[in-house]
Short mmCIF file of C-alpha atoms (C1' of nucleotides) in Angstrom, two decimals:
data_model
loop_
_atom_site.label_atom_id
_atom_site.label_comp_id
_atom_site.label_asym_id
_atom_site.label_seq_id
_atom_site.Cartn_x
_atom_site.Cartn_y
_atom_site.Cartn_z
CA MET A 145 126.62 -5.76 45.56
CA GLN A 146 128.05 -3.47 48.14
CA ARG A 147 126.46 -1.39 50.85
CA ASN A 148 122.72 -1.19 50.91
CA GLY A 149 122.35 0.68 47.68
CA SER A 150 118.93 1.53 46.37
CA THR A 151 116.76 -1.01 48.11
CA ALA A 152 114.90 -0.50 51.34
CA SER A 153 117.35 0.93 53.81
CA SER A 154 116.19 0.31 57.35
CA GLY A 155 113.65 -2.44 57.74
CA ARG A 156 110.38 -0.77 58.46
CA GLY A 157 110.90 2.44 56.57
CA GLY A 158 111.91 0.40 53.57
CA ARG A 159 108.73 -1.55 53.77
CA VAL A 160 106.55 1.55 53.78
CA TYR A 161 108.54 2.97 50.90
CA ALA A 162 108.25 -0.19 48.84
CA VAL A 163 104.52 -0.55 49.37
CA LEU A 164 103.76 3.07 48.58
CA GLN A 165 105.93 3.01 45.49
CA GLN A 166 104.28 -0.13 44.20
CA ALA A 167 100.85 1.31 44.89
CA ILE A 168 101.71 4.47 43.02
CA VAL A 169 103.17 2.82 39.95
CA ASP A 170 100.27 0.38 39.91
CA GLN A 171 97.99 3.39 39.83
CA ALA A 172 96.20 2.10 42.88
CA LEU A 173 96.94 5.56 44.24
CA PRO A 174 96.15 7.95 41.40
CA PRO A 175 97.97 11.28 41.03
CA GLY A 176 96.76 13.90 43.45
CA THR A 177 95.85 11.40 46.16
CA LYS A 178 96.64 12.79 49.58
CA LEU A 179 99.16 10.90 51.64
CA PRO A 180 98.74 12.04 55.26
CA GLU A 181 101.55 10.89 57.45
CA ASP A 182 99.58 9.74 60.45
CA SER A 183 96.92 7.73 58.68
CA ILE A 184 99.57 5.94 56.64
CA GLY A 185 101.51 5.35 59.81
CA ALA A 186 98.45 3.87 61.45
CA GLN A 187 97.93 1.62 58.45
CA PHE A 188 101.45 0.23 58.77
CA GLY A 189 101.61 0.35 62.54
CA VAL A 190 104.52 2.77 62.59
CA SER A 191 104.95 6.36 63.62
CA ARG A 192 104.98 9.40 61.42
CA THR A 193 108.75 9.46 61.59
CA ILE A 194 108.98 6.35 59.45
CA VAL A 195 106.31 7.41 57.03
CA ARG A 196 107.90 10.78 56.65
CA ALA A 197 111.23 9.30 55.68
CA ALA A 198 109.53 7.08 53.13
CA LEU A 199 107.64 10.02 51.67
CA GLN A 200 110.84 12.00 51.41
CA ARG A 201 112.46 9.22 49.44
CA LEU A 202 109.45 9.00 47.18
CA ALA A 203 109.60 12.76 46.69
CA ALA A 204 113.26 12.46 45.72
CA ASP A 205 112.19 9.83 43.19
CA GLY A 206 109.64 12.21 41.74
CA LEU A 207 106.68 10.04 42.65
CA VAL A 208 105.37 12.26 45.43
CA ASP A 209 104.92 15.99 45.77
CA MET A 210 105.89 17.49 49.09
CA GLN A 211 105.46 21.15 49.87
CA VAL A 212 106.03 22.76 53.20
CA LYS A 213 103.17 22.47 55.61
CA ARG A 214 101.09 20.75 53.01
CA THR A 215 99.93 17.17 52.89
CA ALA A 216 102.04 15.10 50.54
CA THR A 217 100.29 13.91 47.40
CA VAL A 218 100.95 11.46 44.64
CA ALA A 219 102.77 13.47 41.98
CA ARG A 220 100.91 14.65 38.91
CA PRO A 221 103.64 15.03 36.31
CA SER A 222 103.29 17.86 33.86
CA LEU A 223 103.64 17.24 30.16
CA GLU A 224 106.99 19.01 30.27
CA GLU A 225 108.21 16.79 33.06
CA ALA A 226 107.03 13.79 31.14
CA ARG A 227 109.12 14.75 28.15
CA SER A 228 112.15 15.30 30.38
CA VAL A 229 111.80 11.89 31.90
CA PHE A 230 111.47 10.16 28.57
CA GLU A 231 114.42 12.06 27.16
CA VAL A 232 116.63 10.88 30.00
CA ARG A 233 115.19 7.42 29.85
CA ARG A 234 116.01 7.07 26.18
CA CYS A 235 119.57 8.10 26.84
CA LEU A 236 120.03 5.77 29.79
CA GLU A 237 118.42 2.74 28.22
CA ARG A 238 120.43 3.16 25.09
CA GLU A 239 123.50 2.79 27.26
CA VAL A 240 121.97 -0.21 28.96
CA ALA A 241 121.48 -1.89 25.62
CA ARG A 242 125.07 -1.25 24.66
CA LEU A 243 126.42 -2.64 27.89
CA VAL A 244 124.20 -5.69 28.04
CA ALA A 245 125.09 -6.59 24.49
CA GLU A 246 128.75 -6.52 25.50
CA LYS A 247 128.23 -8.70 28.51
CA TRP A 248 125.72 -11.05 26.94
CA ASN A 249 125.70 -14.66 28.19
CA ASP A 250 123.41 -17.65 28.41
CA GLY A 251 122.17 -16.71 31.86
CA PHE A 252 120.84 -13.46 30.49
CA ALA A 253 119.22 -15.26 27.60
CA THR A 254 117.29 -17.72 29.75
CA SER A 255 116.31 -15.09 32.29
CA LEU A 256 114.94 -12.76 29.66
CA ALA A 257 113.25 -15.54 27.76
CA ALA A 258 111.45 -16.52 30.94
CA HIS A 259 110.44 -12.96 31.53
CA LEU A 260 109.14 -12.59 28.02
CA SER A 261 106.98 -15.65 28.34
CA GLU A 262 105.58 -14.32 31.59
CA GLU A 263 104.73 -11.13 29.79
CA GLN A 264 102.99 -13.02 27.04
CA GLN A 265 101.04 -15.06 29.52
CA ALA A 266 99.85 -11.98 31.35
CA ALA A 267 98.92 -10.26 28.11
CA HIS A 268 97.11 -13.34 26.88
CA GLY A 269 95.29 -13.69 30.18
CA GLY A 270 94.12 -10.12 29.92
CA ASP A 271 95.74 -9.19 33.21
CA SER A 272 96.58 -5.62 32.32
CA LYS A 273 97.90 -4.80 35.78
CA ALA A 274 100.44 -7.59 35.56
CA THR A 275 101.25 -6.72 31.97
CA ILE A 276 102.16 -3.18 32.88
CA ARG A 277 104.19 -4.29 35.86
CA LEU A 278 106.08 -6.89 33.88
CA ALA A 279 106.85 -4.44 31.12
CA ALA A 280 108.45 -2.14 33.66
CA GLU A 281 110.31 -5.01 35.26
CA PHE A 282 111.74 -5.98 31.92
CA HIS A 283 113.58 -2.71 31.73
CA VAL A 284 114.72 -2.83 35.34
CA LYS A 285 115.97 -6.38 34.92
CA LEU A 286 117.86 -5.44 31.79
CA ALA A 287 119.43 -2.48 33.53
CA GLY A 288 120.56 -4.76 36.32
CA MET A 289 122.36 -6.86 33.73
CA SER A 290 124.40 -3.86 32.67
CA GLY A 291 126.58 -4.48 35.68
CA ASN A 292 126.37 -0.82 36.54
CA PRO A 293 124.44 -0.32 39.80
CA LEU A 294 124.11 3.41 39.36
CA LEU A 295 122.76 3.04 35.86
CA ALA A 296 120.34 0.43 37.16
CA ARG A 297 119.17 2.76 39.90
CA TYR A 298 118.54 5.60 37.49
CA VAL A 299 116.69 3.36 35.10
CA ALA A 300 114.51 2.04 37.89
CA GLU A 301 113.71 5.59 38.84
CA VAL A 302 112.78 6.79 35.38
CA VAL A 303 110.78 3.65 34.69
CA SER A 304 108.75 4.25 37.83
CA ARG A 305 108.12 7.80 36.82
CA CYS A 306 107.10 6.66 33.36
CA SER A 307 104.47 4.42 34.88
CA LEU A 308 103.10 7.39 36.73
CA ILE A 309 103.21 9.49 33.58
CA LEU A 310 101.31 6.91 31.60
CA SER A 311 98.66 6.88 34.28
CA VAL A 312 98.17 10.60 33.72
CA PHE A 313 98.54 10.91 29.97
CA GLY A 314 98.13 7.43 28.57
CA ARG A 315 94.96 6.24 26.95
CA PRO A 316 93.21 4.17 29.56
CA HIS A 317 92.90 0.70 28.14
CA GLN A 318 95.47 0.66 25.41
CA SER A 319 97.02 -2.74 25.16
CA GLU A 320 100.70 -2.97 25.89
CA CYS A 321 101.78 -4.04 22.46
CA ALA A 322 105.35 -3.69 23.67
CA ILE A 323 106.08 -7.37 23.90
CA GLU A 324 107.15 -7.68 20.30
CA GLU A 325 109.46 -4.74 20.81
CA HIS A 326 110.94 -6.43 23.84
CA ARG A 327 111.54 -9.50 21.78
CA ALA A 328 113.30 -7.47 19.12
CA ILE A 329 115.60 -5.99 21.71
CA ILE A 330 116.43 -9.40 23.11
CA GLU A 331 117.18 -10.72 19.65
CA ALA A 332 119.55 -7.90 18.91
CA LEU A 333 121.27 -8.46 22.22
CA ALA A 334 121.55 -12.18 21.62
CA ALA A 335 123.11 -11.48 18.27
CA GLY A 336 125.75 -9.42 20.05
CA ASP A 337 124.82 -6.49 17.89
CA ALA A 338 125.20 -3.62 20.34
CA ALA A 339 124.34 -0.97 17.80
CA ARG A 340 121.13 -2.66 16.73
CA ALA A 341 120.20 -3.35 20.35
CA ALA A 342 120.67 0.31 21.19
CA THR A 343 118.59 1.34 18.21
CA SER A 344 115.84 -1.13 19.07
CA MET A 345 115.78 0.11 22.60
CA GLU A 346 115.65 3.72 21.55
CA HIS A 347 112.87 2.93 19.14
CA HIS A 348 110.96 1.06 21.81
CA VAL A 349 111.24 3.86 24.34
CA ALA A 350 110.19 6.35 21.71
CA LEU A 351 107.13 4.24 20.98
CA VAL A 352 106.25 3.97 24.63
CA GLU A 353 106.51 7.72 24.85
CA ARG A 354 104.36 8.22 21.80
CA ARG A 355 101.76 5.79 23.06
CA GLY A 356 101.76 7.47 26.44
CA VAL A 357 102.31 11.13 25.86
CA GLY A 358 101.81 11.18 22.15
CA GLY A 359 100.38 14.25 20.42
CA GLU A 360 97.67 14.01 23.03
CA ALA A 361 96.33 17.12 24.64
CA PRO A 362 97.67 17.55 28.15
CA ALA A 363 94.64 15.78 29.65
CA GLU A 364 95.25 18.18 32.50
CA PRO A 365 92.96 18.20 35.52
CA ASP A 366 90.41 19.84 33.30
CA ILE A 367 87.75 19.97 35.95
CA GLY A 368 85.03 21.26 33.70
CA GLU A 369 85.34 18.49 31.17
CA ILE A 370 85.69 15.77 33.74
CA LEU A 371 82.69 16.87 35.72
CA ALA A 372 80.67 17.34 32.58
CA ARG A 373 80.93 13.63 32.00
CA TYR A 374 79.54 12.94 35.43
CA LEU A 375 76.84 15.57 35.59
CA PRO A 376 74.23 13.76 33.49
CA LEU A 377 74.54 10.82 35.84
CA ALA A 378 74.62 12.56 39.19
CA PRO A 379 73.60 16.19 39.06
CA ILE A 380 74.20 16.92 42.72
CA ALA A 381 75.47 13.58 43.89
CA SER A 382 77.44 13.13 47.05
CA VAL A 383 81.18 13.91 47.07
CA MET B 800 111.28 25.72 37.42
CA GLN B 801 108.42 23.85 38.99
CA ARG B 802 107.99 22.47 42.47
CA ASN B 803 111.00 22.47 44.70
CA GLY B 804 113.04 20.06 42.66
CA SER B 805 116.54 19.20 43.69
CA THR B 806 117.47 22.17 45.83
CA ALA B 807 117.10 22.43 49.57
CA SER B 808 113.59 21.36 50.41
CA SER B 809 112.53 22.74 53.76
CA GLY B 810 114.59 25.64 55.00
CA ARG B 811 116.76 24.30 57.74
CA GLY B 812 117.19 20.77 56.50
CA GLY B 813 118.20 22.13 53.15
CA ARG B 814 120.85 24.26 54.76
CA VAL B 815 122.42 21.33 56.57
CA TYR B 816 122.31 19.29 53.40
CA ALA B 817 123.92 21.99 51.32
CA VAL B 818 126.72 22.65 53.78
CA LEU B 819 127.56 19.00 54.25
CA GLN B 820 127.52 18.34 50.54
CA GLN B 821 129.81 21.25 49.84
CA ALA B 822 132.15 20.17 52.61
CA ILE B 823 132.30 16.66 51.22
CA VAL B 824 132.92 17.60 47.61
CA ASP B 825 135.50 20.15 48.76
CA GLN B 826 137.23 17.32 50.56
CA ALA B 827 137.06 19.28 53.78
CA LEU B 828 135.47 16.10 55.12
CA PRO B 829 137.59 13.25 53.76
CA PRO B 830 136.07 9.82 53.05
CA GLY B 831 135.51 7.79 56.17
CA THR B 832 134.89 10.81 58.37
CA LYS B 833 132.21 10.05 60.93
CA LEU B 834 129.09 12.16 60.80
CA PRO B 835 127.30 11.76 64.15
CA GLU B 836 123.82 13.15 64.08
CA ASP B 837 123.81 14.92 67.40
CA SER B 838 127.11 16.72 67.13
CA ILE B 839 126.22 17.94 63.65
CA GLY B 840 122.87 19.01 64.97
CA ALA B 841 124.54 20.92 67.77
CA GLN B 842 126.81 22.61 65.23
CA PHE B 843 123.84 23.85 63.23
CA GLY B 844 121.56 24.43 66.17
CA VAL B 845 118.99 21.90 64.99
CA SER B 846 117.83 18.55 66.24
CA ARG B 847 118.86 15.14 65.03
CA THR B 848 115.63 14.95 63.06
CA ILE B 849 116.85 17.56 60.62
CA VAL B 850 120.36 16.20 60.40
CA ARG B 851 119.06 12.75 59.82
CA ALA B 852 116.97 13.85 56.86
CA ALA B 853 119.97 15.62 55.38
CA LEU B 854 122.17 12.56 55.85
CA GLN B 855 119.55 10.39 54.19
CA ARG B 856 119.51 12.65 51.17
CA LEU B 857 123.28 12.60 51.03
CA ALA B 858 123.21 8.83 51.28
CA ALA B 859 120.77 8.72 48.37
CA ASP B 860 123.25 10.87 46.45
CA GLY B 861 126.00 8.37 47.19
CA LEU B 862 128.06 10.86 49.17
CA VAL B 863 127.43 9.30 52.58
CA ASP B 864 127.37 5.75 53.80
CA MET B 865 124.59 4.86 56.20
CA GLN B 866 124.28 1.45 57.74
CA VAL B 867 121.79 0.44 60.38
CA LYS B 868 122.75 1.38 63.89
CA ARG B 869 126.09 2.67 62.69
CA THR B 870 127.34 6.22 62.57
CA ALA B 871 127.07 7.68 59.10
CA THR B 872 130.37 8.34 57.35
CA VAL B 873 131.54 10.17 54.28
CA ALA B 874 131.44 7.58 51.51
CA ARG B 875 134.64 5.95 50.34
CA PRO B 876 133.84 4.93 46.77
CA SER B 877 135.33 1.69 45.53
CA LEU B 878 137.16 1.56 42.24
CA GLU B 879 134.24 -0.34 40.80
CA GLU B 880 131.81 2.31 41.92
CA ALA B 881 134.05 4.94 40.46
CA ARG B 882 133.93 3.29 37.06
CA SER B 883 130.15 3.00 37.28
CA VAL B 884 129.80 6.66 38.03
CA PHE B 885 132.05 7.73 35.20
CA GLU B 886 130.28 5.42 32.80
CA VAL B 887 126.94 6.99 33.61
CA ARG B 888 128.42 10.44 33.61
CA ARG B 889 129.82 10.01 30.13
CA CYS B 890 126.44 8.92 28.88
CA LEU B 891 124.56 11.77 30.54
CA GLU B 892 126.95 14.50 29.58
CA ARG B 893 127.03 13.36 26.02
CA GLU B 894 123.29 13.97 25.98
CA VAL B 895 123.78 17.35 27.63
CA ALA B 896 126.17 18.37 24.88
CA ARG B 897 123.69 17.33 22.23
CA LEU B 898 120.85 19.24 23.81
CA VAL B 899 122.79 22.39 24.58
CA ALA B 900 124.10 22.52 21.04
CA GLU B 901 120.52 22.42 19.82
CA LYS B 902 119.38 25.19 22.11
CA TRP B 903 122.50 27.35 21.81
CA ASN B 904 122.04 31.10 22.13
CA ASP B 905 123.98 34.22 23.03
CA GLY B 906 123.04 34.04 26.67
CA PHE B 907 124.69 30.67 26.94
CA ALA B 908 127.77 31.96 25.18
CA THR B 909 128.32 34.89 27.51
CA SER B 910 127.54 32.88 30.61
CA LEU B 911 130.00 30.17 29.72
CA ALA B 912 132.65 32.62 28.61
CA ALA B 913 132.41 34.31 31.99
CA HIS B 914 132.68 30.98 33.71
CA LEU B 915 135.70 30.01 31.69
CA SER B 916 137.50 33.21 32.57
CA GLU B 917 136.75 32.58 36.24
CA GLU B 918 138.26 29.17 35.87
CA GLN B 919 141.36 30.59 34.28
CA GLN B 920 141.72 33.19 36.98
CA ALA B 921 141.49 30.58 39.71
CA ALA B 922 143.95 28.31 37.96
CA HIS B 923 146.31 31.20 37.39
CA GLY B 924 146.03 32.30 40.99
CA GLY B 925 146.90 28.80 42.12
CA ASP B 926 143.65 28.44 44.04
CA SER B 927 143.23 24.72 43.52
CA LYS B 928 140.14 24.49 45.72
CA ALA B 929 138.35 27.05 43.60
CA THR B 930 139.64 25.47 40.42
CA ILE B 931 138.15 22.14 41.32
CA ARG B 932 134.87 23.68 42.39
CA LEU B 933 134.59 25.74 39.21
CA ALA B 934 135.35 22.76 37.02
CA ALA B 935 132.46 20.92 38.62
CA GLU B 936 130.20 23.93 38.32
CA PHE B 937 130.95 24.15 34.63
CA HIS B 938 129.33 20.81 34.07
CA VAL B 939 126.39 21.57 36.31
CA LYS B 940 125.80 24.87 34.59
CA LEU B 941 125.94 23.25 31.19
CA ALA B 942 123.48 20.59 32.31
CA GLY B 943 121.12 23.30 33.47
CA MET B 944 121.22 24.74 29.97
CA SER B 945 119.94 21.49 28.54
CA GLY B 946 116.48 22.55 29.64
CA ASN B 947 115.93 19.15 31.17
CA PRO B 948 115.67 19.41 34.96
CA LEU B 949 115.96 15.68 35.52
CA LEU B 950 119.06 15.45 33.38
CA ALA B 951 120.49 18.40 35.28
CA ARG B 952 119.78 16.71 38.59
CA TYR B 953 121.47 13.50 37.55
CA VAL B 954 124.49 15.34 36.22
CA ALA B 955 124.81 17.31 39.44
CA GLU B 956 124.72 14.06 41.33
CA VAL B 957 127.36 12.27 39.30
CA VAL B 958 129.58 15.32 39.26
CA SER B 959 129.46 15.47 43.05
CA ARG B 960 130.33 11.84 43.26
CA CYS B 961 133.18 12.34 40.85
CA SER B 962 134.65 14.99 43.13
CA LEU B 963 134.55 12.50 45.95
CA ILE B 964 136.08 9.84 43.76
CA LEU B 965 138.92 12.08 42.74
CA SER B 966 139.61 12.78 46.38
CA VAL B 967 140.10 9.05 46.91
CA PHE B 968 141.88 8.00 43.76
CA GLY B 969 143.24 11.15 42.21
CA ARG B 970 146.85 12.15 42.45
CA PRO B 971 146.98 14.79 45.11
CA HIS B 972 148.28 17.91 43.44
CA GLN B 973 147.65 17.25 39.79
CA SER B 974 146.71 20.45 38.07
CA GLU B 975 143.26 20.58 36.54
CA CYS B 976 144.34 20.93 32.96
CA ALA B 977 140.69 20.65 32.03
CA ILE B 978 140.21 24.26 31.10
CA GLU B 979 141.37 23.81 27.53
CA GLU B 980 138.99 20.91 27.21
CA HIS B 981 136.16 23.06 28.49
CA ARG B 982 137.03 25.65 25.89
CA ALA B 983 136.95 23.03 23.17
CA ILE B 984 133.48 21.95 24.24
CA ILE B 985 132.21 25.49 24.25
CA GLU B 986 133.63 26.09 20.80
CA ALA B 987 131.91 23.04 19.41
CA LEU B 988 128.66 24.14 21.00
CA ALA B 989 128.98 27.65 19.65
CA ALA B 990 129.55 26.20 16.19
CA GLY B 991 126.23 24.39 16.56
CA ASP B 992 128.02 21.15 15.90
CA ALA B 993 126.16 18.80 18.20
CA ALA B 994 128.14 15.76 17.15
CA ARG B 995 131.48 17.40 17.78
CA ALA B 996 130.26 18.83 21.10
CA ALA B 997 129.18 15.38 22.21
CA THR B 998 132.52 13.93 21.17
CA SER B 999 134.45 16.67 22.92
CA MET B 1000 132.45 16.14 26.05
CA GLU B 1001 132.91 12.40 25.96
CA HIS B 1002 136.62 12.88 25.43
CA HIS B 1003 136.83 15.34 28.29
CA VAL B 1004 134.99 13.07 30.73
CA ALA B 1005 137.20 10.18 29.67
CA LEU B 1006 140.26 12.28 30.38
CA VAL B 1007 138.95 13.31 33.77
CA GLU B 1008 138.37 9.67 34.53
CA ARG B 1009 141.83 8.70 33.38
CA ARG B 1010 143.41 11.47 35.38
CA GLY B 1011 141.43 10.51 38.43
CA VAL B 1012 141.06 6.77 38.37
CA GLY B 1013 143.59 6.01 35.69
CA GLY B 1014 145.46 2.74 35.63
CA GLU B 1015 146.22 3.51 39.23
CA ALA B 1016 146.21 0.75 41.80
CA PRO B 1017 143.06 0.84 43.89
CA ALA B 1018 144.78 2.89 46.60
CA GLU B 1019 142.40 0.97 48.82
CA PRO B 1020 142.59 1.32 52.60
CA ASP B 1021 145.56 -1.02 52.42
CA ILE B 1022 146.32 -0.83 56.09
CA GLY B 1023 149.57 -2.71 55.95
CA GLU B 1024 151.13 -0.55 53.29
CA ILE B 1025 149.89 2.69 54.72
CA LEU B 1026 151.09 1.93 58.21
CA ALA B 1027 154.43 0.68 56.90
CA ARG B 1028 155.13 4.19 55.69
CA TYR B 1029 154.46 5.56 59.13
CA LEU B 1030 156.16 2.95 61.24
CA PRO B 1031 159.74 4.18 60.84
CA LEU B 1032 158.58 7.52 62.13
CA ALA B 1033 156.39 6.44 64.99
CA PRO B 1034 156.80 2.80 65.94
CA ILE B 1035 154.18 2.81 68.66
CA ALA B 1036 152.90 6.31 68.32
CA SER B 1037 149.63 7.43 69.76
CA VAL B 1038 146.36 6.77 67.92
"C1'" DT C 398 152.66 -10.42 78.15
"C1'" DC C 399 148.84 -11.13 75.19
"C1'" DG C 400 144.09 -12.31 74.08
"C1'" DC C 401 139.33 -12.61 75.33
"C1'" DG C 402 134.98 -11.46 77.42
"C1'" DC C 403 132.23 -8.22 79.98
"C1'" DA C 404 130.36 -4.00 81.27
"C1'" DA C 405 129.87 0.90 80.76
"C1'" DT C 406 129.20 4.33 77.24
"C1'" DC C 407 127.58 6.10 73.13
"C1'" DA C 408 124.83 6.67 69.09
"C1'" DA C 409 121.06 5.36 66.13
"C1'" DG C 410 115.91 3.88 65.59
"C1'" DT C 411 111.55 5.11 66.78
"C1'" DA C 412 107.66 7.15 69.12
"C1'" DT C 413 105.58 11.01 70.92
"C1'" DA C 414 104.77 15.75 72.55
"C1'" DC C 415 104.25 20.41 71.41
"C1'" DA C 416 104.03 24.51 68.36
"C1'" DA C 417 102.63 26.61 64.20
"C1'" DG C 418 100.78 26.87 59.77
"C1'" DA C 419 96.93 25.33 56.47
"C1'" DC C 420 92.11 23.86 55.52
"C1'" DT C 421 86.95 23.85 56.44
"C1'" DG C 422 82.65 25.34 57.66
"C1'" DG C 423 79.51 28.54 59.17
"C1'" DG C 424 78.17 33.09 60.18
"C1'" DT C 425 77.81 37.93 59.04
"C1'" DG C 426 77.74 42.00 56.23
"C1'" DG C 427 76.92 43.95 51.79
"C1'" DC D 1325 71.85 35.84 47.33
"C1'" DC D 1326 76.74 36.04 47.30
"C1'" DA D 1327 81.27 36.90 49.07
"C1'" DC D 1328 84.28 37.35 52.66
"C1'" DC D 1329 86.09 36.54 57.20
"C1'" DC D 1330 86.86 34.08 61.40
"C1'" DA D 1331 87.27 30.25 64.43
"C1'" DG D 1332 87.82 25.36 65.02
"C1'" DT D 1333 90.15 21.37 63.46
"C1'" DC D 1334 93.54 18.97 61.26
"C1'" DT D 1335 98.23 18.07 59.75
"C1'" DT D 1336 102.78 19.11 59.39
"C1'" DG D 1337 107.62 20.66 61.37
"C1'" DT D 1338 110.64 19.99 64.95
"C1'" DA D 1339 112.46 18.67 69.35
"C1'" DT D 1340 113.05 15.29 72.70
"C1'" DA D 1341 112.53 11.02 75.44
"C1'" DC D 1342 113.19 6.31 75.47
"C1'" DT D 1343 114.78 1.82 73.66
"C1'" DT D 1344 118.02 -1.05 71.53
"C1'" DG D 1345 122.13 -2.22 69.15
"C1'" DA D 1346 127.17 -1.14 68.58
"C1'" DT D 1347 131.72 0.27 70.45
"C1'" DT D 1348 135.33 0.56 73.53
"C1'" DG D 1349 138.15 0.11 77.48
"C1'" DC D 1350 139.26 -2.71 81.39
"C1'" DG D 1351 140.00 -6.74 84.10
"C1'" DC D 1352 140.77 -11.64 84.15
"C1'" DG D 1353 142.78 -15.81 82.58
"C1'" DA D 1354 146.25 -18.37 79.81
#
DNA sequence: TCGCGCAATCAAGTATACAAGACTGGGTGG
DNA sequence: CCACCCAGTCTTGTATACTTGATTGCGCGA
C-alpha cells in the first residue's frame, strides 16, 4: 500500500467519516435524515470544519446529499440511480472475479472460507444486521484480493451505495440468501476458472439487484400511503 | 441530471477545483509541484478553506497527494498505480462501448463526428495540447452517452489520471495517433455492433497504455541518473 | 571541510467568528 | 376558515486566528 489511499485521511476527520458511513450503510440513519454540522460536531467533540469535510467525502461517495445552504441529509437514491449503481457494480465485480481467479492462492482460500463461516453463523443466529454487513464485506474483501487498489476503492463505494439502495427499495425482512451464491463464487475461484467465477459473480450481483430493486414499484416517499398506515393507530398523534 | 453530481459543487470551490484539475491534466503543473493552500487562495481571491476543499476533492480523484501536515503536491503516480488505473479504465470503457452501442442514435453520430473533426484539426495544426485534451474529452463524452452518470464519473476520473500518468511515463513528443482508433470505435458503434465496439475500445485503451507506460523503465525519480545528465553542464550549479 | 543539531520560519490542522441564506411559526387580511 | 406574508431563529458558507508539526538555514563541533 502506498500513500493514504481511501481510508480515513487525517485522524479525526477520518473517524467522523467512518462512523457516519457505517451508520448510513447499517441503516441506523435512514435516507432523508438530516445531518446538521454542529450537532454532529458536538457529538464527536470536534468543530464543524471536521464534520464538513467528512460530509463532503460522503457526498462524493453518493451516501449524502449536500445542496447549497441546505442541511445535508442521508441520500435517498432514486430508482434510476439504483440501476446505474448496479450496472457499474456488475461490471466492476466481474473484473474482480477475473483477477482474483488469476491470483488465487491458499491465503485467499482460508480467508474467504473463514468469512463464509462467519456469514453462516450470523445468518443462523438471526443477526440480520451482521448478515448484511458481512455480505458487503465479502465483496470488499474480494476486491482487495484483486491487487488493484483503485478497483477495490470503486467496489467499496458501489457496495456502500448498494446497501443504501437496499434500505430504500429492498423488502424489509428478506433473508440474505446470498451465502450460497458466495460459496459458488468461491468454488469457481478455487477451481481457477476465471470465466465461471465472473459469471457466478455477475449472476450473484444480478440477483442482489433483483431482490433489492426488483420489479418493485419505486416505494418512493409516498407520503399518503405511508401515513395511511399510521392513521388508524394515531389519528393526530404527536410528530 | 439530478442533484449536483460530479461537477463543481458550491460556486467558488468548484471553480478552484476545475482550474486546478485542468492545469494538472494539461501538465501545466507537473507532478511533484507543491500546492500551498494560502498562495493558491491568494491567487483565486478565496480563503484556505475553499482551497482546502478543492485539494481534498483532487486528492480523492488521485490527482493530488495530501499527507498530514505536509504541503499538498501534484500526484506522481507509480508504475503500479498506472497499471491499476489502466486496468480499471479498460473494464469501464468496455462497458461504455457496450451501452453506447445499445443506445446509439443520430445525435450521438453527429456529436462524435464533430468531435473527431476537431481532433483532426488540432492534430493537423500541430496543437499537441489541444490534441491531448480532445482525446481525453472523446472518452468522457462517450461515457456521458452511456446514460449512466456513475459510469461517466468514474470514466472521467480514470481518464484524468491517465493524462497525469502519461505526463510521467509517456514519451514526450509522441504524436497521439489515437484518432484512427477513435474512428474505428465510432464506426463499430454506428454499426450497432456492441461486441466489436467493446473490442475496439479495449484495443484502443490497451494501445494508449502501451504508448504511455509501455515496456518503459519506471522513469522513477532516479536522482542519480537524472543529475548525472546535468552534472557535466553545471557541476555545482544553483538549486 | 564536512556533518549534525538547533532555532527561526512556514504551512497545515482546527476552532471560531461573522455574514447571509433557509426554515418555522404566528399573525393578518381576504 | 384558509392562505399568505413577515419576523425570528437556525444553519450553512467563508474568512481568520491560533496551535502544532514540518522544513530549512546557520552555527558549532569533529
